[in-house]
Amino acid sequence: MVDVNKLREKAKEVVSRDDVRMLIGYRPGTYGFRARPAFVQGPDEVDELIFTPACVNNLASYIVLEEKLPVPRGEEPDLRKVAVMVKGCDSRALVQQMEEKAYDRERILVLGIPCTGVVDMAKVEARFPNVLERGEIALEGDKFVLSTGGGKEEVAKEELLADKCLRCRYPTPLVYDELLDAEVARFADDDYSDIVELEKRAGAEKWAYWEEKFSRCIRCYSCRNVCPMCYCEDCVLERLNPQWMRRSVDVSENTAYHISRAYHLAGRCIQCGECQRVCPVDIPLMELNRKFYKDVEELYDYEPGTNAENPPLLSTFKVDDREDFIL
Amino acid sequence: MAVKKLSKEKVGDALSELSKFRLIAPAKSDEVVVFKQISDPAEAFLDYGNSTVPPKKFAFPQTETLFRFMRGSSELTEKNVEEEGTTVIFGLRPCDARAMAIVDKLFAWDYEDPYYLKRRELTTLVGMACVEPPSVNCFCTSLGGSPFGSEGLDVLLTDMGDYYLVQALTDKGKKLEETLSSQLGEAPADDEKKAEGMAKEAEGKIRRSINTEGIPEKLPTLWDSELWKKVSAACLGCGICTFLCPTCHCFDIQDETEETGEGRRCRMWDSCMFREYTLHASGHNPRPTRKERTRNRVNHKYSYYPNRFEVIACVGCGRCINLCPVNIDILDILNQVVDA
């Protein structure tokens, strides 16, 4: 666990630097066990920063989310660095963004957090419903300790752990300027057993399964917006002429949307799982992304977001690339 | 006329009777509670907190065809809402019904929206009182609502244990009672009094609140305040808060055409949190960043709407708080507005 005092001290040092514009970290949420992103501009704001297993958000998304407004005449663009706190999985988003040359490495300052796993807030809130007063979650050994003013509860780690953490291959960030704690050794692996199960289903069964899910999609685009790899300035969804994707909401258009998004993430998704976490209607989007992830690993022995020197998979060609699966 | 009751054993029969209309009820899609048209009473899931998506789409569909056309022809086939027929929304929460009453004001304002108003006219709302508040983030009582609120409803059901107390509130509600005459019984004489007590108790269980006094007047003075940048910094610009809001009612109108030349003009929900919202053809957008969009969302609900229609366009259902991926909390924003 990252020592919070050390974290704040480091944050203070970082945001005091002349070449740093702000630091993106975490602070306690407005109620219950939630945590939320924090945007720290000056040394007097660092005291709200935390890192706990409640810090689920992938903050790498904010690096590419910020609007690039035209610089007013006579003014210089602000080229100072943005500092960002990342867990292992989140760091892979930075690596992949840099693989794709979304920005220069010098534009960011990375504070790496070796991560022992975060909670699934839905599991927490199902287990402890209707908690209004602010609570804290800490990991002690193999238990999460959840405390509020009213007392403490211990829960076995695996009961509240986010699914992605049960398969995490990279708990220690793969890119960082400073690591805020000792490295965490790999404590899990991914055997794709969930995807293997899905692959076994017959076509009609798969279709019925996804039809139910896609039929309740409201096209809020939270899956796209939260995604650290969805940063096209001109998204295909918003194009009106030609209109590649209709805005009308029905199971057919919704399916087209989700399939397109999954394809656009093939060889790019780094499995932070944010799309599935934020979906208000619980569409298991990671099943689509993980299917592609598995295919990409099997076909090309490639894992996105693991090496910034790699060229992006789908924009490269090698003569010995496998092609036996191409129709 | 005595007050009625519907025993829980007869709910299935009552829903069967009502399925001769377009019957909308809460139902499960996997573990997610959504409102949908049901034909089999067994699909209805009445033992729920609140639906993830409000039932507003049955008054204001997410996608609605206004008319169909054919390339090269000047003939239009207009939508006839009448064809959708009489609709009963069964088991919605008082906040969501109140939201419809609030949105009615907009659609019946300077331009009377024929589609929306016709659909509302054809729809009977059968509410289900919140004996327990569905969410920790419920704050309906701060906005003039109540867990037992009747505004917008035609019938209010209250769970009394073995049966629902059935209170018809409007002529439409009385008509619905007549439709169900063979399923309804007479409620015990003191039930209405008992329900009043339950309502008070339920109000006491609402844990979040905001004093809205002065907010509609104060918001315009904070136009250039630093607070908007602060409260919107974490915003992802997705449509969760607006699409799940029972009072949000912005729409876009687009044409969808097929290669055959057939096409339709439809209107669809839009969200002020989207980057193409109010994007001009020139490329200019008066709300270029999440800051201006967040400011618009709060101002629309808590300033523009009450200044025009004398009611805040928020019913305190708590959905935008519960489901915001980054914990942007409208009560947190409003508290900052009050303190600013």
XYZ file of C-alpha atoms in Angstrom:
667
model
C 0.000 0.000 0.000
C 1.226 3.432 -0.934
C 1.940 5.574 2.100
C -0.406 8.530 1.849
C 2.019 10.975 3.432
C 4.723 9.997 1.014
C 2.220 10.332 -1.819
C 1.250 13.858 -0.773
C 4.845 14.887 -0.274
C 5.760 13.661 -3.723
C 2.690 15.372 -5.168
C 3.653 18.632 -3.490
C 7.121 18.409 -4.965
C 5.744 17.641 -8.406
C 3.094 20.357 -8.578
C 5.583 22.908 -7.297
C 7.788 22.360 -10.332
C 7.719 25.116 -12.945
C 7.410 22.628 -15.752
C 4.326 20.894 -14.320
C 0.851 22.277 -15.009
C -1.180 19.946 -12.806
C -1.306 16.537 -11.234
C -4.130 14.102 -11.787
C -4.677 11.808 -8.815
C -7.446 10.604 -6.550
C -9.414 12.076 -3.674
C -12.264 10.759 -1.527
C -15.655 10.696 -3.187
C -18.757 12.562 -2.099
C -20.361 9.642 -0.285
C -19.834 6.088 0.847
C -16.718 4.262 -0.232
C -16.266 6.068 -3.509
C -13.123 7.818 -4.634
C -12.942 10.282 -7.506
C -10.345 11.886 -9.732
C -8.531 14.926 -8.355
C -6.942 17.682 -10.426
C -4.307 19.335 -8.306
C -3.007 22.708 -9.477
C -0.923 23.835 -6.531
C 0.920 22.600 -3.435
C -1.906 23.752 -1.150
C -4.268 21.219 -2.744
C -2.274 18.041 -2.188
C -3.740 17.227 1.215
C -6.880 15.733 -0.291
C -4.936 13.186 -2.349
C -5.279 9.503 -1.544
C -4.560 6.133 -3.005
C -6.672 3.225 -1.791
C -8.293 0.170 -3.376
C -11.301 2.445 -4.036
C -9.264 4.363 -6.648
C -10.689 2.548 -9.613
C -10.601 5.188 -12.347
C -8.035 4.957 -15.106
C -6.619 8.477 -15.063
C -4.688 7.950 -18.308
C -7.944 8.816 -20.076
C -7.657 12.438 -18.963
C -4.361 12.926 -20.782
C -6.149 12.526 -24.089
C -9.556 13.822 -23.024
C -8.680 17.425 -22.346
C -9.970 19.736 -25.053
C -7.317 21.392 -27.178
C -8.702 24.870 -27.666
C -7.082 27.246 -30.127
C -4.434 29.384 -28.432
C -5.541 33.033 -28.467
C -3.441 35.361 -30.586
C -0.475 36.710 -28.692
C -0.475 33.859 -26.194
C 1.876 30.913 -26.044
C 0.552 27.357 -25.769
C 0.936 25.863 -22.298
C 3.438 23.087 -22.853
C 4.007 22.235 -19.217
C 3.769 18.603 -18.228
C 0.717 16.926 -16.825
C 1.585 14.623 -13.936
C -0.584 11.554 -13.583
C -0.905 8.751 -11.066
C -1.262 5.342 -12.655
C -1.713 1.780 -11.492
C -0.196 -1.069 -13.485
C -3.157 -1.480 -15.831
C -3.564 2.269 -16.274
C 0.108 2.646 -17.151
C -0.416 0.367 -20.109
C -2.849 2.897 -21.517
C -0.066 5.493 -21.424
C 2.297 3.045 -23.127
C -0.239 2.312 -25.850
C -1.038 6.005 -26.331
C 2.664 6.658 -26.770
C 3.026 3.675 -29.113
C 0.419 5.419 -31.218
C 2.251 8.720 -30.866
C -0.734 10.407 -29.251
C 1.718 12.776 -27.537
C 5.376 13.013 -26.635
C 6.709 11.271 -23.573
C 7.996 14.628 -22.292
C 4.458 15.970 -22.018
C 3.655 13.745 -19.070
C 5.186 12.967 -15.730
C 4.171 9.568 -14.487
C 3.826 8.668 -10.841
C 3.566 4.901 -10.799
C 1.597 3.044 -8.181
C 2.465 -0.609 -7.775
C -1.014 -1.996 -7.290
C -2.267 -4.878 -5.216
C -5.744 -4.681 -6.703
C -8.751 -2.406 -6.585
C -12.311 -3.152 -5.574
C -15.314 -3.546 -7.794
C -17.463 -0.744 -6.379
C -20.631 -2.553 -7.466
C -19.613 -5.510 -5.314
C -18.834 -3.175 -2.403
C -22.173 -1.402 -2.683
C -24.074 -4.675 -3.020
C -22.426 -5.929 0.141
C -22.725 -2.636 2.050
C -25.765 -0.919 0.581
C -26.880 2.617 1.355
C -23.715 3.860 2.988
C -23.877 7.633 2.890
C -21.157 8.735 5.259
C -17.681 8.652 3.815
C -15.902 5.376 4.355
C -12.424 4.115 3.649
C -11.190 0.918 2.088
C -7.770 -0.479 2.895
C -6.080 -3.735 2.035
C -4.652 -5.598 5.000
C -3.076 -8.887 4.023
C -5.688 -10.857 2.137
C -8.598 -8.813 3.467
C -10.197 -5.537 2.546
C -10.974 -3.498 5.630
C -13.908 -1.162 5.124
C -14.335 1.458 7.769
C -16.826 4.208 8.438
C -17.499 6.255 11.548
C -19.839 3.434 12.485
C -17.195 0.713 12.590
C -15.028 -1.666 10.635
C -15.772 -4.682 8.481
C -13.330 -7.167 7.047
C -14.034 -8.943 3.791
C -11.907 -11.528 2.014
C -10.002 -9.823 -0.783
C -11.316 -11.949 -3.630
C -14.929 -11.189 -2.727
C -14.656 -7.496 -3.528
C -11.737 -7.445 -5.936
C -12.419 -6.192 -9.462
C -12.505 -9.055 -11.975
C -9.686 -7.532 -13.990
C -7.383 -7.721 -10.971
C -7.979 -11.456 -10.720
C -6.309 -11.708 -14.136
C -3.775 -8.916 -13.821
C -0.401 -9.577 -15.416
C 1.118 -6.167 -14.778
C 0.506 -4.902 -11.230
C 3.567 -2.659 -11.360
C 3.380 0.202 -13.853
C 5.288 -0.365 -17.088
C 6.098 3.296 -17.498
C 6.863 5.781 -14.768
C 9.142 8.595 -13.754
C 8.831 7.718 -10.115
C 7.443 4.673 -8.419
C 5.589 5.496 -5.215
C 6.141 2.132 -3.570
C 8.084 -1.096 -3.937
C 7.329 -3.156 -7.021
C 4.496 -5.657 -6.715
C 5.228 -9.072 -8.169
C 2.700 -10.615 -10.534
C 0.076 -12.289 -8.377
C -2.370 -13.455 -11.039
C -2.491 -14.491 -14.659
C -4.982 -14.617 -17.462
C -5.998 -17.985 -18.863
C -8.971 -16.557 -20.811
C -11.178 -19.276 -19.348
C -14.194 -16.936 -19.471
C -13.629 -16.263 -23.169
C -13.027 -19.914 -23.960
C -16.433 -20.643 -22.442
C -18.087 -17.955 -24.568
C -16.394 -19.210 -27.718
C -17.930 -22.640 -27.216
C -21.460 -21.336 -27.555
C -23.374 -21.837 -30.759
C -23.930 -18.810 -32.985
C -27.621 -18.498 -32.197
C -26.919 -18.673 -28.513
C -24.287 -15.973 -28.768
C -26.637 -13.812 -30.752
C -29.435 -14.172 -28.186
C -26.969 -13.359 -25.426
C -25.711 -10.162 -27.039
C -29.102 -9.134 -28.351
C -30.427 -8.940 -24.807
C -27.442 -6.874 -23.744
C -27.337 -4.526 -26.704
C -31.091 -4.022 -26.588
C -30.718 -2.109 -23.343
C -27.816 0.072 -24.484
C -28.810 3.725 -24.276
C -25.848 4.936 -26.332
C -24.635 7.302 -23.654
C -21.150 6.616 -25.019
C -19.699 6.380 -21.541
C -17.761 3.295 -22.717
C -16.185 5.345 -25.475
C -15.564 8.443 -23.410
C -13.957 6.667 -20.486
C -11.719 4.631 -22.775
C -8.096 5.797 -22.736
C -7.714 4.423 -26.249
C -10.743 6.279 -27.665
C -9.212 9.632 -28.354
C -9.897 10.346 -32.023
C -10.559 14.048 -32.386
C -13.064 13.268 -35.083
C -14.968 10.195 -33.976
C -16.788 8.107 -36.543
C -19.861 8.280 -34.313
C -20.249 11.995 -34.736
C -19.807 12.115 -38.473
C -22.987 13.230 -40.176
C -21.790 13.206 -43.752
C -21.258 10.423 -44.451
C -23.060 9.085 -41.428
C -21.202 5.886 -40.666
C -23.211 5.187 -37.573
C -26.772 6.225 -37.025
C -27.730 7.966 -33.871
C -31.039 6.102 -33.699
C -31.159 3.664 -30.837
C -32.316 0.152 -31.580
C -30.738 -3.234 -31.230
C -29.369 -3.166 -34.773
C -27.612 0.208 -34.502
C -26.488 -0.559 -30.969
C -24.928 -3.796 -32.138
C -23.180 -2.006 -34.986
C -21.853 0.528 -32.499
C -20.433 -2.028 -30.084
C -18.947 -4.203 -32.803
C -17.294 -1.171 -34.407
C -15.884 -0.091 -31.106
C -14.545 -3.549 -30.356
C -12.861 -3.664 -33.775
C -11.326 -0.251 -33.256
C -9.846 -1.565 -30.027
C -8.468 -4.795 -31.400
C -4.753 -4.824 -30.701
C -5.171 -1.606 -28.703
C -7.337 -2.401 -25.665
C -5.116 -2.686 -22.608
C -7.769 -4.298 -20.403
C -8.278 -1.590 -17.809
C -11.944 -2.621 -17.903
C -13.215 0.933 -17.550
C -15.839 0.531 -20.318
C -17.532 -2.272 -18.487
C -17.192 -0.584 -15.110
C -18.955 2.598 -16.215
C -21.733 1.029 -18.285
C -24.960 2.034 -16.551
C -26.812 -0.968 -17.957
C -24.143 -3.581 -17.245
C -23.163 -4.644 -20.734
C -20.173 -6.988 -20.349
C -18.095 -5.112 -22.913
C -14.843 -6.633 -21.763
C -15.985 -9.972 -23.141
C -15.795 -8.479 -26.620
C -12.515 -6.733 -25.966
C -11.003 -9.777 -24.303
C -11.961 -11.982 -27.231
C -9.929 -9.722 -29.517
C -7.172 -9.476 -26.949
C -6.925 -13.244 -26.852
C -6.958 -13.501 -30.649
C -4.251 -10.875 -30.980
C -2.073 -12.606 -28.447
C -2.549 -16.003 -30.071
C -2.123 -14.816 -33.632
C 0.643 -12.283 -33.246
C 2.119 -12.919 -29.829
C 1.394 -9.273 -29.098
C 0.102 -7.577 -25.979
C -0.943 -3.960 -26.417
C 0.481 -1.354 -24.096
C 3.490 -3.286 -22.938
C 6.284 -1.647 -24.915
C 6.220 1.947 -26.122
C 8.914 1.123 -28.685
C 6.611 -1.360 -30.416
C 4.838 -0.066 -33.468
C 1.043 -0.438 -33.121
C 0.062 -3.929 -34.180
C -2.505 -3.166 -36.832
C -0.431 -0.511 -38.546
C 2.464 -2.849 -39.190
C 3.035 -5.594 -41.665
C 5.524 -8.414 -41.545
C 6.029 -10.900 -44.338
C 5.769 -13.776 -41.926
C 2.520 -12.531 -40.328
C 0.060 -15.359 -40.033
C -2.663 -15.280 -42.608
C -4.200 -18.725 -42.318
C -7.244 -17.226 -40.571
C -7.959 -14.781 -43.378
C -10.837 -15.866 -45.550
C -66.597 5.583 -2.993
C -64.413 3.373 -0.852
C -60.694 3.162 -1.473
C -59.595 0.036 -3.295
C -56.969 -2.553 -2.744
C -55.221 -5.002 -5.029
C -54.146 -8.179 -3.344
C -50.707 -9.359 -4.423
C -52.172 -12.636 -5.635
C -54.267 -10.712 -8.097
C -51.496 -8.541 -9.497
C -50.939 -11.049 -12.312
C -54.636 -10.963 -13.220
C -54.641 -7.188 -13.113
C -51.615 -7.012 -15.401
C -53.252 -9.501 -17.767
C -56.304 -7.293 -17.879
C -54.137 -4.233 -18.546
C -52.161 -5.963 -21.276
C -55.017 -5.235 -23.643
C -53.427 -1.794 -23.642
C -49.773 -1.072 -24.336
C -48.570 -2.129 -20.904
C -45.232 -0.876 -19.650
C -43.782 -2.233 -16.416
C -40.444 -2.641 -14.679
C -38.767 -5.852 -15.801
C -35.387 -7.431 -15.546
C -32.914 -7.527 -18.388
C -30.310 -9.807 -16.824
C -29.940 -8.057 -13.455
C -30.756 -4.575 -14.751
C -34.226 -3.198 -14.071
C -35.673 -1.427 -17.094
C -39.156 -0.366 -18.089
C -40.439 -2.253 -21.080
C -43.587 -3.309 -22.803
C -44.742 -6.598 -21.373
C -47.282 -9.093 -22.616
C -46.814 -11.695 -19.908
C -47.489 -10.564 -16.316
C -44.650 -12.809 -15.146
C -42.202 -10.409 -16.800
C -43.114 -7.595 -14.421
C -40.657 -7.126 -11.589
C -42.366 -4.973 -9.004
C -40.107 -5.637 -6.054
C -37.497 -3.173 -7.205
C -35.781 -0.016 -5.965
C -35.839 2.143 -9.014
C -35.121 1.407 -12.642
C -31.675 2.254 -13.985
C -33.199 4.050 -16.952
C -36.279 6.142 -16.169
C -39.522 5.368 -18.021
C -39.435 8.752 -19.786
C -38.851 7.079 -23.146
C -42.477 5.979 -23.184
C -43.518 9.615 -23.355
C -40.446 10.870 -25.161
C -38.871 7.986 -27.106
C -35.109 7.896 -27.442
C -35.623 7.588 -31.189
C -38.906 8.635 -32.748
C -39.872 8.670 -36.411
C -41.685 11.899 -37.245
C -42.392 11.084 -40.867
C -41.190 8.908 -43.719
C -40.305 10.093 -47.189
C -39.116 8.821 -50.552
C -36.403 10.423 -52.649
C -37.937 12.241 -55.599
C -41.396 12.323 -54.084
C -42.996 15.176 -52.204
C -45.294 12.882 -50.278
C -44.717 12.364 -46.610
C -46.134 9.683 -44.374
C -46.633 11.293 -41.032
C -46.384 9.545 -37.745
C -49.672 8.848 -36.052
C -49.100 8.512 -32.341
C -52.707 7.408 -31.971
C -51.669 4.063 -33.420
C -49.565 3.344 -30.366
C -52.829 3.144 -28.496
C -53.702 3.560 -24.872
C -50.683 3.030 -22.698
C -50.397 2.147 -19.035
C -47.093 2.606 -17.251
C -47.424 0.401 -14.218
C -45.287 0.649 -11.114
C -43.194 3.728 -11.805
C -41.815 5.752 -8.912
C -43.369 9.060 -7.861
C -40.217 10.993 -8.809
C -40.357 9.717 -12.380
C -44.049 10.601 -12.687
C -43.390 14.046 -11.270
C -40.609 14.421 -13.841
C -43.146 13.859 -16.608
C -45.408 16.516 -15.130
C -42.437 18.903 -15.158
C -41.434 18.090 -18.739
C -45.081 18.500 -19.863
C -44.673 22.229 -19.304
C -41.925 22.426 -21.901
C -43.654 20.350 -24.544
C -46.897 22.281 -24.074
C -45.170 25.665 -24.051
C -44.837 28.057 -27.019
C -44.942 25.199 -29.480
C -47.310 22.417 -28.556
C -45.494 19.225 -29.405
C -48.134 17.008 -31.005
C -46.255 13.731 -30.591
C -45.392 14.115 -26.951
C -48.720 15.578 -25.918
C -50.770 12.988 -27.761
C -48.754 10.226 -26.159
C -49.172 11.747 -22.719
C -52.896 12.031 -23.304
C -53.005 8.329 -24.152
C -50.947 7.312 -21.135
C -52.086 6.430 -17.637
C -49.449 6.448 -14.935
C -49.795 3.949 -12.117
C -47.208 4.805 -9.496
C -45.679 2.764 -6.741
C -44.954 4.655 -3.524
C -41.443 4.319 -2.120
C -41.974 2.786 1.304
C -38.180 2.571 1.483
C -36.121 5.108 -0.460
C -34.633 3.209 -3.412
C -31.239 4.837 -3.170
C -28.882 6.454 -0.716
C -28.784 9.406 -3.110
C -32.528 10.053 -3.208
C -33.338 13.684 -2.439
C -36.855 14.134 -3.811
C -38.046 15.917 -0.668
C -35.677 18.819 -1.347
C -37.432 19.529 -4.631
C -41.072 19.423 -3.623
C -41.477 15.727 -4.236
C -42.098 12.900 -1.830
C -41.652 9.121 -1.722
C -45.459 8.990 -1.716
C -45.883 11.967 -4.059
C -48.866 11.919 -6.392
C -47.964 14.698 -8.821
C -48.208 13.443 -12.376
C -49.736 10.136 -11.321
C -53.197 8.834 -12.114
C -53.113 6.048 -9.572
C -50.868 5.565 -6.569
C -50.180 2.086 -5.250
C -48.805 1.585 -1.773
C -47.366 -1.712 -0.643
C -49.273 -2.633 2.532
C -47.736 -6.091 2.878
C -50.195 -8.596 1.409
C -51.825 -6.105 -0.875
C -51.443 -2.737 -2.521
C -53.594 0.167 -1.477
C -54.985 1.650 -4.694
C -55.677 5.371 -4.727
C -57.154 6.790 -7.927
C -56.037 10.382 -8.277
C -57.484 11.537 -11.600
C -60.286 10.713 -13.989
C -57.886 8.512 -15.942
C -57.076 6.772 -12.694
C -60.750 6.200 -11.921
C -61.225 4.745 -15.375
C -58.358 2.367 -14.779
C -59.964 1.345 -11.500
C -63.127 0.521 -13.400
C -61.134 -1.565 -15.871
C -59.780 -3.524 -12.942
C -63.081 -3.722 -11.076
C -63.013 -7.515 -10.903
C -59.455 -7.593 -9.531
C -59.811 -4.860 -6.934
C -61.308 -5.234 -3.501
C -62.220 -2.752 -0.817
C -59.381 -1.488 1.310
C -59.752 -1.305 5.110
C -61.259 2.000 6.156
C -58.218 3.339 7.989
C -55.706 2.469 5.254
C -55.503 5.977 3.842
C -54.606 7.267 7.271
C -52.090 4.485 7.673
C -50.545 5.375 4.306
C -50.208 8.977 5.431
C -48.184 7.764 8.393
C -46.056 5.575 6.124
C -45.463 8.549 3.839
C -44.170 10.631 6.735
C -41.918 7.809 7.808
C -40.588 7.342 4.260
C -39.840 11.060 3.994
C -37.796 10.770 7.156
C -35.681 8.102 5.532
C -34.505 10.377 2.714
C -30.960 11.150 3.709
C -29.626 13.645 1.217
C -30.922 17.166 0.832
C -30.278 20.606 -0.551
C -31.917 23.904 0.239
C -32.741 25.143 -3.240
C -33.926 28.554 -2.114
C -32.087 31.256 -4.001
C -30.207 28.885 -6.317
C -32.145 29.779 -9.506
C -31.413 33.458 -8.876
C -27.815 32.927 -7.871
C -26.693 30.709 -10.739
C -26.691 33.470 -13.407
C -24.364 35.527 -11.202
C -21.830 32.688 -11.219
C -21.485 32.500 -14.991
C -17.755 33.213 -14.978
C -17.032 31.532 -11.676
C -13.974 29.346 -11.316
C -16.183 26.650 -9.842
C -17.327 25.357 -13.249
C -13.814 24.458 -14.276
C -13.298 22.731 -10.946
C -16.494 20.692 -10.915
C -16.171 19.638 -14.541
C -12.499 18.662 -14.544
C -13.292 14.985 -14.004
C -16.237 14.922 -16.438
C -15.855 12.399 -19.247
C -18.444 14.091 -21.422
C -20.625 11.005 -21.609
C -24.390 10.991 -21.605
C -25.094 9.052 -18.424
C -26.292 11.977 -16.296
C -28.569 13.336 -19.003
C -29.855 10.126 -20.574
C -30.672 8.653 -17.174
C -32.283 11.882 -16.035
C -36.071 11.701 -15.981
C -36.390 15.410 -16.792
C -33.686 15.888 -19.443
C -35.481 16.401 -22.709
C -33.022 17.761 -25.288
C -33.324 16.251 -28.721
C -31.726 16.370 -32.113
C -33.498 15.846 -35.419
C -31.783 13.828 -38.109
C -32.732 12.228 -41.407
C -31.902 8.602 -41.945
C -31.959 7.348 -45.501
C -31.605 4.015 -47.195
C -29.943 3.369 -50.532
C -33.394 2.638 -51.940
C -34.322 6.281 -51.475
C -36.583 5.608 -48.539
C -35.924 7.695 -45.525
C -37.278 8.929 -42.279
C -36.934 12.048 -40.246
C -36.503 11.219 -36.628
C -35.774 12.928 -33.441
C -33.534 11.415 -30.853
C -32.338 12.203 -27.394
C -29.422 14.551 -27.337
C -27.181 15.416 -24.438
C -25.656 18.766 -23.570
C -22.668 16.790 -22.323
C -21.799 15.601 -25.858
C -19.135 17.427 -27.790
C -21.259 17.787 -30.919
C -24.169 19.294 -28.982
C -24.766 22.824 -30.341
C -21.767 22.401 -32.634
C -22.354 24.816 -35.484
C -21.813 23.979 -39.138
C -18.976 26.517 -39.105
C -17.095 24.404 -36.585
C -17.754 26.897 -33.802
C -19.253 25.565 -30.604
C -20.548 28.014 -28.008
C -19.893 25.314 -25.398
C -16.449 24.179 -26.463
C -15.383 22.299 -23.340
C -16.781 20.171 -20.558
C -16.793 23.267 -18.367
C -19.441 25.060 -20.422
C -21.406 21.824 -20.848
C -21.501 21.098 -17.141
C -22.491 24.690 -16.470
C -25.297 24.274 -18.974
C -26.577 21.107 -17.363
C -26.783 22.661 -13.920
C -28.138 25.979 -15.166
C -30.769 24.361 -17.325
C -32.134 22.373 -14.419
C -31.730 24.855 -11.626
C -31.997 28.234 -13.322
C -33.371 28.429 -16.866
C -36.187 26.003 -16.231
C -37.430 27.435 -12.909
C -37.093 30.959 -14.259
C -39.375 30.061 -17.147
C -41.691 27.433 -15.688
C -41.464 28.063 -11.964
C -40.271 24.580 -11.206
C -36.767 23.144 -10.941
C -36.139 20.519 -13.629
C -34.763 17.980 -11.188
C -36.769 15.570 -9.090
C -33.980 14.255 -6.873
C -34.061 10.664 -8.129
C -30.310 10.405 -7.592
C -29.559 8.491 -10.798
C -26.965 10.981 -12.057
C -25.122 10.658 -8.739
C -25.377 6.888 -8.497
C -24.154 6.200 -11.990
C -21.658 8.947 -12.793
C -18.419 7.061 -13.542
C -16.325 9.769 -11.905
C -18.548 10.652 -8.939
C -19.649 14.065 -10.140
C -22.394 14.749 -7.650
C -25.009 17.380 -8.391
C -25.540 18.030 -4.690
C -21.823 18.653 -4.309
C -22.011 21.132 -7.198
C -25.090 22.841 -5.737
C -23.430 23.126 -2.358
C -20.530 24.877 -4.046
C -22.998 27.156 -5.786
C -24.559 28.029 -2.434
C -21.145 28.658 -0.878
C -19.737 30.622 -3.812
